[in-house]
mmCIF file of C-alpha atoms in Angstrom:
data_model
loop_
_atom_site.group_PDB
_atom_site.id
_atom_site.type_symbol
_atom_site.label_atom_id
_atom_site.label_comp_id
_atom_site.label_asym_id
_atom_site.label_seq_id
_atom_site.Cartn_x
_atom_site.Cartn_y
_atom_site.Cartn_z
ATOM 1 C CA MET A 1 -0.794 -39.307 19.660
ATOM 2 C CA ARG A 2 -0.012 -36.258 17.537
ATOM 3 C CA SER A 3 3.576 -35.056 17.736
ATOM 4 C CA GLN A 4 2.821 -31.347 17.487
ATOM 5 C CA ALA A 5 1.973 -29.231 20.512
ATOM 6 C CA LEU A 6 -0.684 -26.624 19.875
ATOM 7 C CA LEU A 7 -1.152 -23.832 22.391
ATOM 8 C CA LEU A 8 -4.624 -22.306 22.210
ATOM 9 C CA ILE A 9 -5.034 -18.738 23.474
ATOM 10 C CA PRO A 10 -7.931 -16.349 23.225
ATOM 11 C CA CYS A 11 -6.777 -12.765 23.634
ATOM 12 C CA VAL A 12 -9.353 -11.767 26.220
ATOM 13 C CA VAL A 13 -11.795 -13.325 28.670
ATOM 14 C CA ALA A 14 -13.355 -16.478 27.222
ATOM 15 C CA VAL A 15 -16.678 -18.102 27.987
ATOM 16 C CA VAL A 16 -16.520 -21.425 26.170
ATOM 17 C CA VAL A 17 -12.780 -21.848 25.631
ATOM 18 C CA HIS A 18 -11.113 -21.705 29.038
ATOM 19 C CA PHE A 19 -7.518 -20.732 28.375
ATOM 20 C CA TRP A 20 -7.506 -16.996 28.346
ATOM 21 C CA LEU A 21 -5.682 -13.787 28.949
ATOM 22 C CA TRP A 22 -6.619 -10.978 31.315
ATOM 23 C CA THR A 23 -4.939 -7.850 32.576
ATOM 24 C CA ASN A 24 -4.650 -5.819 35.719
ATOM 25 C CA ARG A 25 -7.512 -3.377 35.892
ATOM 26 C CA ALA A 26 -7.605 0.399 35.954
ATOM 27 C CA THR A 27 -10.180 2.761 37.384
ATOM 28 C CA ILE A 28 -11.812 3.135 33.974
ATOM 29 C CA SER A 29 -12.998 0.262 31.833
ATOM 30 C CA SER A 30 -12.474 1.712 28.388
ATOM 31 C CA GLU A 31 -11.157 4.665 26.486
ATOM 32 C CA GLU A 32 -14.741 5.617 25.739
ATOM 33 C CA ASP A 33 -15.387 5.939 29.491
ATOM 34 C CA SER A 34 -12.214 7.973 29.811
ATOM 35 C CA ASP A 35 -13.310 10.325 27.048
ATOM 36 C CA GLU A 36 -16.747 10.869 28.567
ATOM 37 C CA ASP A 37 -15.438 11.579 32.037
ATOM 38 C CA SER A 38 -12.637 13.830 30.843
ATOM 39 C CA ALA A 39 -14.944 16.859 30.942
ATOM 40 C CA ALA A 40 -14.089 17.328 34.572
ATOM 41 C CA SER A 41 -14.372 21.034 35.249
ATOM 42 C CA PRO A 42 -15.760 23.393 32.586
ATOM 43 C CA CYS A 43 -14.354 26.872 32.809
ATOM 44 C CA GLY A 44 -17.625 28.786 32.696
ATOM 45 C CA GLN A 45 -21.303 28.387 32.046
ATOM 46 C CA ASP A 46 -21.820 30.648 29.030
ATOM 47 C CA ARG A 47 -18.675 32.641 28.647
ATOM 48 C CA GLU A 48 -16.486 32.636 25.583
ATOM 49 C CA MET A 49 -13.255 30.748 26.112
ATOM 50 C CA GLU A 50 -9.969 31.135 24.257
ATOM 51 C CA LEU A 51 -7.938 28.188 23.054
ATOM 52 C CA VAL A 52 -4.716 29.997 23.906
ATOM 53 C CA GLU A 53 -3.613 33.286 25.441
ATOM 54 C CA VAL A 54 -0.174 34.639 24.567
ATOM 55 C CA SER A 55 0.985 36.168 27.819
ATOM 56 C CA ASP A 56 4.604 36.450 26.703
ATOM 57 C CA PRO A 57 5.371 37.537 23.098
ATOM 58 C CA SER A 58 8.774 35.838 23.356
ATOM 59 C CA ALA A 59 6.918 32.503 23.171
ATOM 60 C CA LEU A 60 6.129 33.295 19.510
ATOM 61 C CA ALA A 61 8.498 32.360 16.684
ATOM 62 C CA PRO A 62 8.450 32.391 12.854
ATOM 63 C CA GLY A 63 6.623 29.339 11.551
ATOM 64 C CA GLU A 64 9.068 28.538 8.704
ATOM 65 C CA VAL A 65 6.302 26.641 6.873
ATOM 66 C CA SER A 66 3.354 27.737 4.743
ATOM 67 C CA SER A 67 0.760 25.532 6.423
ATOM 68 C CA VAL A 68 0.206 24.564 10.073
ATOM 69 C CA ALA A 69 -2.525 22.239 11.379
ATOM 70 C CA LEU A 70 -4.016 21.249 14.731
ATOM 71 C CA ASP A 71 -6.239 18.154 14.983
ATOM 72 C CA PHE A 72 -8.786 17.919 17.774
ATOM 73 C CA LYS A 73 -11.738 15.893 19.037
ATOM 74 C CA VAL A 74 -14.894 17.159 20.761
ATOM 75 C CA PHE A 75 -16.203 15.356 23.868
ATOM 76 C CA HIS A 76 -19.168 17.649 24.562
ATOM 77 C CA PRO A 77 -21.021 19.865 22.053
ATOM 78 C CA LEU A 78 -19.514 23.313 21.621
ATOM 79 C CA VAL A 79 -19.727 26.336 19.327
ATOM 80 C CA ILE A 80 -16.715 27.918 17.626
ATOM 81 C CA THR A 81 -17.287 31.683 17.695
ATOM 82 C CA ARG A 82 -14.059 33.165 16.298
ATOM 83 C CA LEU A 83 -10.936 32.032 14.456
ATOM 84 C CA GLY A 84 -7.586 33.632 15.140
ATOM 85 C CA VAL A 85 -3.943 33.988 14.104
ATOM 86 C CA PHE A 86 -0.802 35.014 15.919
ATOM 87 C CA PRO A 87 0.779 38.358 14.986
ATOM 88 C CA THR A 88 3.727 38.273 12.601
ATOM 89 C CA GLY A 89 5.213 41.758 12.868
ATOM 90 C CA PRO A 90 7.595 43.222 15.437
ATOM 91 C CA HIS A 91 4.813 45.369 16.844
ATOM 92 C CA MET A 92 2.361 42.455 17.185
ATOM 93 C CA GLU A 93 0.629 43.339 13.917
ATOM 94 C CA ILE A 94 -0.388 41.202 10.901
ATOM 95 C CA GLU A 95 2.190 41.581 8.119
ATOM 96 C CA GLY A 96 1.038 38.975 5.604
ATOM 97 C CA ASN A 97 -2.067 37.222 4.314
ATOM 98 C CA VAL A 98 -3.319 34.283 6.356
ATOM 99 C CA THR A 99 -6.344 32.025 5.887
ATOM 100 C CA VAL A 100 -7.699 29.967 8.768
ATOM 101 C CA ARG A 101 -9.991 27.028 8.010
ATOM 102 C CA LEU A 102 -11.866 24.678 10.302
ATOM 103 C CA LEU A 103 -12.581 21.329 8.640
ATOM 104 C CA GLN A 104 -13.974 17.981 9.614
ATOM 105 C CA LEU A 105 -11.247 15.360 9.335
ATOM 106 C CA ASP A 106 -11.072 13.794 5.866
ATOM 107 C CA GLN A 107 -13.398 16.454 4.418
ATOM 108 C CA GLN A 108 -12.363 19.003 1.799
ATOM 109 C CA GLU A 109 -14.969 21.695 2.440
ATOM 110 C CA ALA A 110 -14.349 23.998 5.397
ATOM 111 C CA VAL A 111 -16.970 24.360 8.116
ATOM 112 C CA VAL A 112 -15.905 27.981 8.708
ATOM 113 C CA THR A 113 -13.149 30.180 7.274
ATOM 114 C CA ALA A 114 -11.529 33.496 8.198
ATOM 115 C CA HIS A 115 -9.082 35.645 6.182
ATOM 116 C CA PHE A 116 -6.522 37.987 7.736
ATOM 117 C CA SER A 117 -4.365 40.670 6.099
ATOM 118 C CA PRO A 118 -2.541 43.885 7.062
ATOM 119 C CA VAL A 119 -5.562 45.942 5.986
ATOM 120 C CA SER A 120 -8.065 43.584 7.627
ATOM 121 C CA PRO A 121 -6.416 42.118 10.726
ATOM 122 C CA GLY A 122 -9.523 41.700 12.875
ATOM 123 C CA THR A 123 -9.573 42.307 16.626
ATOM 124 C CA ARG A 124 -6.671 41.600 18.952
ATOM 125 C CA LEU A 125 -7.294 39.841 22.270
ATOM 126 C CA ASN A 126 -4.653 38.416 24.621
ATOM 127 C CA GLY A 127 -1.990 38.280 21.930
ATOM 128 C CA VAL A 128 -4.183 36.746 19.196
ATOM 129 C CA TRP A 129 -5.930 38.430 16.248
ATOM 130 C CA TYR A 130 -9.529 37.188 15.829
ATOM 131 C CA LYS A 131 -12.358 37.396 13.332
ATOM 132 C CA PRO A 132 -15.927 36.237 14.034
ATOM 133 C CA VAL A 133 -17.369 33.300 12.084
ATOM 134 C CA ASP A 134 -20.827 31.818 11.611
ATOM 135 C CA TRP A 135 -21.720 29.756 14.635
ATOM 136 C CA PHE A 136 -21.859 26.020 14.097
ATOM 137 C CA ILE A 137 -22.501 23.460 16.813
ATOM 138 C CA LEU A 138 -19.746 20.858 16.809
ATOM 139 C CA PRO A 139 -21.340 17.691 18.239
ATOM 140 C CA LYS A 140 -19.824 15.228 20.663
ATOM 141 C CA GLY A 141 -17.464 12.970 18.755
ATOM 142 C CA PHE A 142 -16.657 15.576 16.093
ATOM 143 C CA GLU A 143 -13.100 15.181 14.838
ATOM 144 C CA GLY A 144 -11.709 18.252 13.165
ATOM 145 C CA THR A 145 -8.600 20.042 12.057
ATOM 146 C CA LEU A 146 -7.749 23.732 12.225
ATOM 147 C CA VAL A 147 -5.482 24.848 9.378
ATOM 148 C CA TRP A 148 -3.512 28.080 9.057
ATOM 149 C CA GLU A 149 -2.181 28.838 5.552
ATOM 150 C CA SER A 150 -0.165 31.712 4.135
ATOM 151 C CA PRO A 151 1.228 32.295 0.628
ATOM 152 C CA ASP A 152 3.733 34.754 2.058
ATOM 153 C CA LEU A 153 7.232 33.864 3.157
ATOM 154 C CA ALA A 154 7.279 33.741 6.959
ATOM 155 C CA GLY A 155 3.581 34.541 6.917
ATOM 156 C CA LEU A 156 2.818 32.329 9.915
ATOM 157 C CA THR A 157 3.902 32.581 13.523
ATOM 158 C CA THR A 158 3.827 29.602 15.870
ATOM 159 C CA VAL A 159 3.905 29.366 19.641
ATOM 160 C CA ASN A 160 6.004 27.359 22.055
ATOM 161 C CA THR A 161 3.281 25.143 23.542
ATOM 162 C CA SER A 162 5.498 24.182 26.451
ATOM 163 C CA ARG A 163 5.186 27.794 27.613
ATOM 164 C CA GLU A 164 1.620 28.597 26.554
ATOM 165 C CA LYS A 165 -0.894 25.919 27.534
ATOM 166 C CA LEU A 166 -3.972 25.082 25.477
ATOM 167 C CA ASN A 167 -7.391 25.524 27.077
ATOM 168 C CA ASN A 168 -9.432 22.343 26.589
ATOM 169 C CA GLY A 169 -12.529 23.761 28.289
ATOM 170 C CA GLY A 170 -12.082 21.481 31.265
ATOM 171 C CA GLY A 171 -11.937 18.389 29.081
ATOM 172 C CA VAL A 172 -14.472 19.079 26.313
ATOM 173 C CA LEU A 173 -11.621 19.170 23.776
ATOM 174 C CA LYS A 174 -8.669 16.877 23.143
ATOM 175 C CA PHE A 175 -5.783 17.932 20.912
ATOM 176 C CA SER A 176 -3.282 15.951 18.872
ATOM 177 C CA SER A 177 0.415 16.180 19.596
ATOM 178 C CA ILE A 178 1.972 19.370 18.246
ATOM 179 C CA GLY A 179 5.392 19.252 19.873
ATOM 180 C CA GLU A 180 8.360 20.571 17.928
ATOM 181 C CA GLY A 181 9.585 18.047 15.381
ATOM 182 C CA THR A 182 6.322 16.044 15.291
ATOM 183 C CA LEU A 183 6.005 14.199 11.982
ATOM 184 C CA PRO A 184 2.778 15.027 10.089
ATOM 185 C CA HIS A 185 0.493 12.060 9.477
ATOM 186 C CA ARG A 186 -0.003 10.963 5.882
ATOM 187 C CA SER A 187 -3.161 13.046 5.194
ATOM 188 C CA ALA A 188 -2.292 16.088 7.294
ATOM 189 C CA LEU A 189 -3.072 19.472 5.753
ATOM 190 C CA GLY A 190 -0.117 21.121 7.441
ATOM 191 C CA PHE A 191 2.752 20.617 9.833
ATOM 192 C CA PRO A 192 1.563 19.876 13.389
ATOM 193 C CA GLY A 193 1.554 23.072 15.385
ATOM 194 C CA LEU A 194 -0.358 26.141 16.477
ATOM 195 C CA ALA A 195 -0.339 29.362 14.430
ATOM 196 C CA GLY A 196 -3.296 30.982 16.156
ATOM 197 C CA GLY A 197 -6.370 29.963 18.067
ATOM 198 C CA PHE A 198 -10.130 30.075 18.288
ATOM 199 C CA THR A 199 -12.761 31.045 20.806
ATOM 200 C CA PHE A 200 -15.602 28.758 21.775
ATOM 201 C CA LYS A 201 -18.620 28.356 24.003
ATOM 202 C CA ILE A 202 -19.834 25.158 25.604
ATOM 203 C CA TYR A 203 -23.242 24.189 24.229
ATOM 204 C CA ASP A 204 -25.977 22.768 26.465
ATOM 205 C CA MET A 205 -24.171 23.443 29.706
ATOM 206 C CA ALA A 206 -27.058 21.980 31.712
ATOM 207 C CA SER A 207 -26.453 18.477 30.360
ATOM 208 C CA LEU A 208 -22.730 18.837 30.979
ATOM 209 C CA TRP A 209 -23.307 19.818 34.600
ATOM 210 C CA GLU A 210 -25.653 16.851 34.956
ATOM 211 C CA LEU A 211 -22.918 14.596 33.603
ATOM 212 C CA LEU A 212 -20.344 16.066 35.973
ATOM 213 C CA HIS A 213 -22.558 15.919 39.046
ATOM 214 C CA GLY A 214 -23.078 12.191 38.466
ATOM 215 C CA GLN A 215 -19.413 11.497 37.801
ATOM 216 C CA GLU A 216 -18.422 10.573 41.360
ATOM 217 C CA GLU A 217 -21.315 8.142 41.728
ATOM 218 C CA ARG A 218 -20.538 6.597 38.337
ATOM 219 C CA MET A 219 -16.909 6.137 39.265
ATOM 220 C CA GLN A 220 -17.822 4.524 42.583
ATOM 221 C CA THR A 221 -20.278 2.167 40.886
ATOM 222 C CA HIS A 222 -17.758 1.355 38.206
ATOM 223 C CA GLY A 223 -15.011 0.767 40.765
ATOM 224 C CA THR A 224 -17.235 -1.634 42.690
ATOM 225 C CA ARG A 225 -18.017 -3.529 39.501
ATOM 226 C CA LEU A 226 -14.325 -3.816 38.669
ATOM 227 C CA GLN A 227 -13.559 -5.139 42.142
ATOM 228 C CA MET A 228 -16.239 -7.810 41.714
ATOM 229 C CA GLU A 229 -14.865 -8.755 38.308
ATOM 230 C CA ASP A 230 -11.329 -8.942 39.700
ATOM 231 C CA TRP A 231 -12.510 -11.214 42.501
ATOM 232 C CA SER A 232 -14.370 -13.440 40.019
ATOM 233 C CA LEU A 233 -11.299 -13.673 37.816
ATOM 234 C CA GLU A 234 -9.092 -14.589 40.750
ATOM 235 C CA GLN A 235 -11.525 -17.330 41.774
ATOM 236 C CA GLU A 236 -11.700 -18.630 38.214
ATOM 237 C CA GLY A 237 -7.919 -18.699 38.011
ATOM 238 C CA LEU A 238 -7.583 -20.528 41.316
ATOM 239 C CA ARG A 239 -10.196 -23.069 40.290
ATOM 240 C CA TYR A 240 -8.987 -23.898 36.775
ATOM 241 C CA GLY A 241 -5.451 -22.495 36.582
ATOM 242 C CA ASP A 242 -6.264 -21.126 33.154
ATOM 243 C CA ILE A 243 -5.737 -17.363 33.465
ATOM 244 C CA VAL A 244 -2.592 -15.372 32.856
ATOM 245 C CA PHE A 245 -2.486 -11.891 34.402
ATOM 246 C CA VAL A 246 -0.286 -9.336 32.658
ATOM 247 C CA ASP A 247 0.501 -5.853 33.909
ATOM 248 C CA ILE A 248 -1.415 -3.865 31.272
ATOM 249 C CA VAL A 249 -4.331 -1.472 31.719
ATOM 250 C CA ASP A 250 -7.223 -3.184 29.939
ATOM 251 C CA THR A 251 -8.361 -0.837 27.158
ATOM 252 C CA TYR A 252 -8.965 -1.495 23.473
ATOM 253 C CA ARG A 253 -5.860 0.450 22.483
ATOM 254 C CA ASN A 254 -3.734 -1.690 24.801
ATOM 255 C CA VAL A 255 -4.777 -5.050 23.341
ATOM 256 C CA PRO A 256 -1.651 -5.267 21.095
ATOM 257 C CA SER A 257 0.590 -4.743 24.133
ATOM 258 C CA LYS A 258 -1.451 -7.284 26.074
ATOM 259 C CA LEU A 259 -0.915 -9.821 23.302
ATOM 260 C CA LEU A 260 2.844 -9.255 23.324
ATOM 261 C CA GLN A 261 2.994 -9.724 27.079
ATOM 262 C CA PHE A 262 1.128 -13.004 26.752
ATOM 263 C CA TYR A 263 3.551 -14.145 24.068
ATOM 264 C CA LYS A 264 6.373 -13.443 26.524
ATOM 265 C CA TRP A 265 4.624 -15.599 29.106
ATOM 266 C CA SER A 266 3.880 -18.399 26.620
ATOM 267 C CA VAL A 267 7.458 -18.944 25.437
ATOM 268 C CA GLY A 268 8.692 -19.026 29.015
ATOM 269 C CA ASN A 269 5.994 -21.247 30.465
ATOM 270 C CA ALA A 270 4.590 -23.550 27.775
ATOM 271 C CA ALA A 271 6.014 -26.137 25.389
ATOM 272 C CA PHE A 272 4.447 -25.795 21.939
ATOM 273 C CA ASP A 273 5.273 -25.894 18.246
ATOM 274 C CA LEU A 274 2.308 -23.851 17.064
ATOM 275 C CA LEU A 275 0.260 -21.216 18.852
ATOM 276 C CA LEU A 276 -3.402 -20.584 18.054
ATOM 277 C CA LYS A 277 -4.710 -17.133 18.935
ATOM 278 C CA THR A 278 -8.447 -16.417 19.029
ATOM 279 C CA ASP A 279 -10.966 -14.067 20.682
ATOM 280 C CA ASP A 280 -13.460 -14.788 23.433
ATOM 281 C CA ASP A 281 -16.469 -14.404 21.115
ATOM 282 C CA CYS A 282 -15.247 -17.011 18.622
ATOM 283 C CA TYR A 283 -16.188 -20.597 17.880
ATOM 284 C CA ILE A 284 -13.063 -22.701 17.265
ATOM 285 C CA ASP A 285 -13.201 -26.264 15.937
ATOM 286 C CA VAL A 286 -10.000 -27.507 17.555
ATOM 287 C CA ASP A 287 -10.396 -31.021 16.129
ATOM 288 C CA LYS A 288 -10.533 -29.657 12.573
ATOM 289 C CA VAL A 289 -7.531 -27.434 13.256
ATOM 290 C CA LEU A 290 -5.468 -30.389 14.510
ATOM 291 C CA MET A 291 -6.563 -32.649 11.657
ATOM 292 C CA LYS A 292 -5.632 -30.003 9.099
ATOM 293 C CA ILE A 293 -2.205 -29.606 10.673
ATOM 294 C CA ASP A 294 -1.678 -33.351 10.177
ATOM 295 C CA GLN A 295 -3.206 -33.537 6.686
ATOM 296 C CA LYS A 296 -1.351 -30.513 5.288
ATOM 297 C CA ASP A 297 1.840 -31.054 7.298
ATOM 298 C CA LEU A 298 1.626 -27.549 8.742
ATOM 299 C CA LYS A 299 4.114 -27.995 11.572
ATOM 300 C CA ARG A 300 6.679 -25.608 10.113
ATOM 301 C CA ARG A 301 9.005 -22.779 11.039
ATOM 302 C CA ASN A 302 8.469 -19.131 10.091
ATOM 303 C CA PHE A 303 4.814 -20.020 9.513
ATOM 304 C CA TRP A 304 1.584 -18.011 9.847
ATOM 305 C CA TRP A 305 -1.738 -19.681 9.069
ATOM 306 C CA GLY A 306 -4.909 -17.631 8.824
ATOM 307 C CA ASN A 307 -7.391 -15.762 6.635
ATOM 308 C CA PHE A 308 -5.524 -12.653 5.526
ATOM 309 C CA ARG A 309 -6.886 -9.222 4.728
ATOM 310 C CA GLN A 310 -4.828 -7.443 2.097
ATOM 311 C CA SER A 311 -4.566 -3.754 1.125
ATOM 312 C CA TRP A 312 -6.773 -2.833 4.098
ATOM 313 C CA ALA A 313 -7.114 0.957 4.229
ATOM 314 C CA VAL A 314 -5.739 2.783 7.267
ATOM 315 C CA ASP A 315 -8.531 4.721 9.005
ATOM 316 C CA ARG A 316 -7.843 8.301 9.983
ATOM 317 C CA ILE A 317 -11.012 8.819 12.016
ATOM 318 C CA GLY A 318 -13.261 6.747 14.271
ATOM 319 C CA LYS A 319 -12.626 3.861 16.632
ATOM 320 C CA TRP A 320 -9.885 2.397 14.433
ATOM 321 C CA GLN A 321 -8.147 5.728 13.852
ATOM 322 C CA GLU A 322 -4.446 5.324 13.159
ATOM 323 C CA LEU A 323 -2.368 8.467 12.630
ATOM 324 C CA GLU A 324 1.095 7.069 13.311
ATOM 325 C CA TYR A 325 1.268 4.454 10.551
ATOM 326 C CA ALA A 326 2.196 6.489 7.485
ATOM 327 C CA SER A 327 1.139 4.099 4.724
ATOM 328 C CA PRO A 328 -2.371 4.359 3.211
ATOM 329 C CA ALA A 329 -2.840 0.582 3.607
ATOM 330 C CA TYR A 330 -1.775 -2.016 6.172
ATOM 331 C CA PRO A 331 0.435 -5.000 5.374
ATOM 332 C CA ALA A 332 -1.458 -8.279 5.104
ATOM 333 C CA PHE A 333 -2.848 -9.355 8.473
ATOM 334 C CA ALA A 334 -4.842 -12.349 9.652
ATOM 335 C CA CYS A 335 -8.429 -11.946 10.842
ATOM 336 C CA GLY A 336 -8.577 -12.032 14.613
ATOM 337 C CA SER A 337 -11.129 -14.833 14.861
ATOM 338 C CA GLY A 338 -8.240 -17.255 14.746
ATOM 339 C CA TYR A 339 -4.757 -17.761 13.376
ATOM 340 C CA VAL A 340 -1.813 -20.062 14.055
ATOM 341 C CA ALA A 341 1.805 -18.932 14.360
ATOM 342 C CA SER A 342 4.918 -21.069 14.671
ATOM 343 C CA ARG A 343 6.913 -20.952 17.876
ATOM 344 C CA ASP A 344 9.886 -19.161 16.308
ATOM 345 C CA LEU A 345 7.605 -16.257 15.311
ATOM 346 C CA VAL A 346 6.124 -16.109 18.802
ATOM 347 C CA GLN A 347 9.645 -16.207 20.236
ATOM 348 C CA TRP A 348 10.671 -13.259 18.038
ATOM 349 C CA LEU A 349 7.628 -11.265 19.146
ATOM 350 C CA ALA A 350 8.286 -12.082 22.787
ATOM 351 C CA SER A 351 11.969 -11.150 22.542
ATOM 352 C CA ASN A 352 11.110 -7.796 20.978
ATOM 353 C CA ALA A 353 7.955 -7.057 22.970
ATOM 354 C CA GLU A 354 9.420 -3.979 24.673
ATOM 355 C CA GLN A 355 10.584 -2.459 21.374
ATOM 356 C CA LEU A 356 7.634 -3.227 19.085
ATOM 357 C CA LYS A 357 5.232 -0.326 18.658
ATOM 358 C CA ALA A 358 1.576 -1.057 19.383
ATOM 359 C CA TYR A 359 -0.775 0.346 16.761
ATOM 360 C CA GLN A 360 -4.529 0.897 17.063
ATOM 361 C CA GLY A 361 -5.614 -2.718 16.641
ATOM 362 C CA GLU A 362 -4.199 -6.081 17.613
ATOM 363 C CA ASP A 363 -4.688 -7.701 14.196
ATOM 364 C CA VAL A 364 -3.171 -4.853 12.164
ATOM 365 C CA SER A 365 -0.330 -4.547 14.683
ATOM 366 C CA MET A 366 0.463 -8.221 14.169
ATOM 367 C CA GLY A 367 0.555 -7.633 10.405
ATOM 368 C CA ILE A 368 2.945 -4.703 10.778
ATOM 369 C CA TRP A 369 5.212 -6.645 13.138
ATOM 370 C CA MET A 370 5.255 -9.699 10.879
ATOM 371 C CA ALA A 371 6.106 -7.568 7.835
ATOM 372 C CA ALA A 372 9.557 -7.162 9.383
ATOM 373 C CA VAL A 373 10.022 -10.945 9.518
ATOM 374 C CA GLY A 374 8.387 -12.054 6.277
ATOM 375 C CA PRO A 375 6.813 -15.333 7.442
ATOM 376 C CA GLN A 376 5.333 -17.899 5.099
ATOM 377 C CA LYS A 377 1.629 -17.009 5.035
ATOM 378 C CA TYR A 378 -0.774 -19.908 4.584
ATOM 379 C CA GLN A 379 -4.127 -18.541 3.385
ATOM 380 C CA ASP A 380 -7.181 -20.443 4.605
ATOM 381 C CA ALA A 381 -10.736 -19.106 4.292
ATOM 382 C CA GLY A 382 -11.824 -21.565 6.984
ATOM 383 C CA TRP A 383 -10.856 -18.925 9.546
ATOM 384 C CA LEU A 384 -13.973 -16.822 9.035
ATOM 385 C CA CYS A 385 -13.628 -13.047 9.301
ATOM 386 C CA GLU A 386 -17.338 -12.351 9.743
ATOM 387 C CA LYS A 387 -20.187 -13.919 11.700
ATOM 388 C CA GLU A 388 -21.096 -16.819 9.424
ATOM 389 C CA CYS A 389 -21.486 -20.568 9.780
ATOM 390 C CA TYR A 390 -20.209 -23.411 7.604
ATOM 391 C CA GLN A 391 -19.828 -27.037 8.565
ATOM 392 C CA ASP A 392 -16.146 -27.083 7.599
ATOM 393 C CA MET A 393 -15.199 -23.757 9.207
ATOM 394 C CA LEU A 394 -12.254 -23.539 11.562
ATOM 395 C CA SER A 395 -13.485 -20.431 13.368
ATOM 396 C CA SER A 396 -16.420 -18.031 13.436
ATOM 397 C CA PRO A 397 -16.384 -14.679 15.302
ATOM 398 C CA GLN A 398 -18.770 -12.252 17.009
ATOM 399 C CA HIS A 399 -20.956 -14.746 18.884
ATOM 400 C CA SER A 400 -22.690 -14.246 22.209
ATOM 401 C CA PRO A 401 -22.100 -16.811 24.993
ATOM 402 C CA GLU A 402 -25.499 -18.357 24.290
ATOM 403 C CA GLU A 403 -24.755 -18.625 20.568
ATOM 404 C CA LEU A 404 -21.451 -20.329 21.342
ATOM 405 C CA ARG A 405 -23.210 -22.854 23.557
ATOM 406 C CA THR A 406 -25.692 -23.530 20.742
ATOM 407 C CA LEU A 407 -22.929 -24.038 18.174
ATOM 408 C CA TRP A 408 -21.193 -26.529 20.452
ATOM 409 C CA ALA A 409 -24.444 -28.328 21.283
ATOM 410 C CA ARG A 410 -25.097 -28.867 17.569
ATOM 411 C CA LYS A 411 -21.509 -29.937 17.008
ATOM 412 C CA ARG A 412 -21.799 -32.582 19.731
ATOM 413 C CA ALA A 413 -25.238 -33.722 18.571
ATOM 414 C CA CYS A 414 -24.631 -34.209 14.850
ATOM 415 C CA GLY A 415 -21.181 -32.891 13.968
ATOM 416 C CA ASP A 416 -22.522 -29.743 12.285
ATOM 417 C CA PRO A 417 -22.455 -26.534 14.356
ATOM 418 C CA CYS A 418 -24.719 -24.806 11.852
ATOM 419 C CA GLY A 419 -27.687 -27.113 12.374
ATOM 420 C CA CYS A 420 -28.794 -30.725 12.599
ATOM 421 C CA PRO A 421 -31.172 -32.454 10.137
ATOM 422 C CA TRP A 422 -33.635 -33.152 12.945
ATOM 423 C CA GLY A 423 -33.612 -29.536 14.063
ATOM 424 C CA HIS A 424 -31.397 -29.686 17.172
ATOM 425 C CA SER A 425 -31.268 -26.170 18.611
#
């Protein structure tokens, strides 16, 4: 009998491997659902809306910087009609030169631009000076940044956003944090804040109303589906005793926190020397993993065994957007299809679970956390990062349940999950 104890955990619901992690459920199943349903109550059918109205001039203050930026994301198509700046003079006039640019994130060329000066201030409306711009439809999913720049000392004025609320059009816009003292992300074009505004119209209001009118029915249907899934999970857990429930809302962005909570459970409830983490769509050859541990004498302390990605660029846009990790590249991290960590590392993660910051992805978060510890990394290409198949592989990701069953059927039939000489399917 082998002396080491290996704890195998997939990070989410598994189909073939039956020791898995789940979470308490919320009323929405994903952040994508949350984004879509956030457009809850548009403010008007075809009227022009203002991002901000300055009802009290005392909410304005000198900007103290030459560049201010506001990042935003669009959840329903809209049209920007005017760009605006806050007044800088004591009589609510424009005293310096200010340029306002609207850009797509990570793009250098502006979509629209407006220039303001004392001799060409534009039109004042509700405490903001505006100039019209060419109309461009910003599609759903557009991620942009609004930048105010001035070459003049104290040329920008900012607003106290705790006193003047931003108009998100009923949920068609989402803004980044611009609270006082917010640290700019690594590729920001200015300090987070608001030095003006813009006006916009919702595009294709009919489709938005159709979306909103079906929202209640969608939520009811979705809630019923979640209740059925919860019941199924409870029955599965009662039958096999193989599910751990942790108190985390189950969204993609919460997977790192979910992993930490499972690590807390594992060190308190299981005896193991090494812990193997995998995903529910992965093939894992447990026999090969155990044999390799014996052959290479891998039962060690401060030990992390996997297939490591190095110098992986930090994304600023898209599903894997990360704005709070300042470096342009992540520390080395193991592919999520499978890796093995020694108990002392898992214990450290569990002990610090409430303090460790969760970043956008589980795998990159693990790399960032482990960078503080400096474990011995054991590189092994047998933990495949992409959907491939080799006879000597330890893991292979991104498989459907049926594909996993096929891989295991071949493995049992001839020892090769990739195919048998006699064509076993």
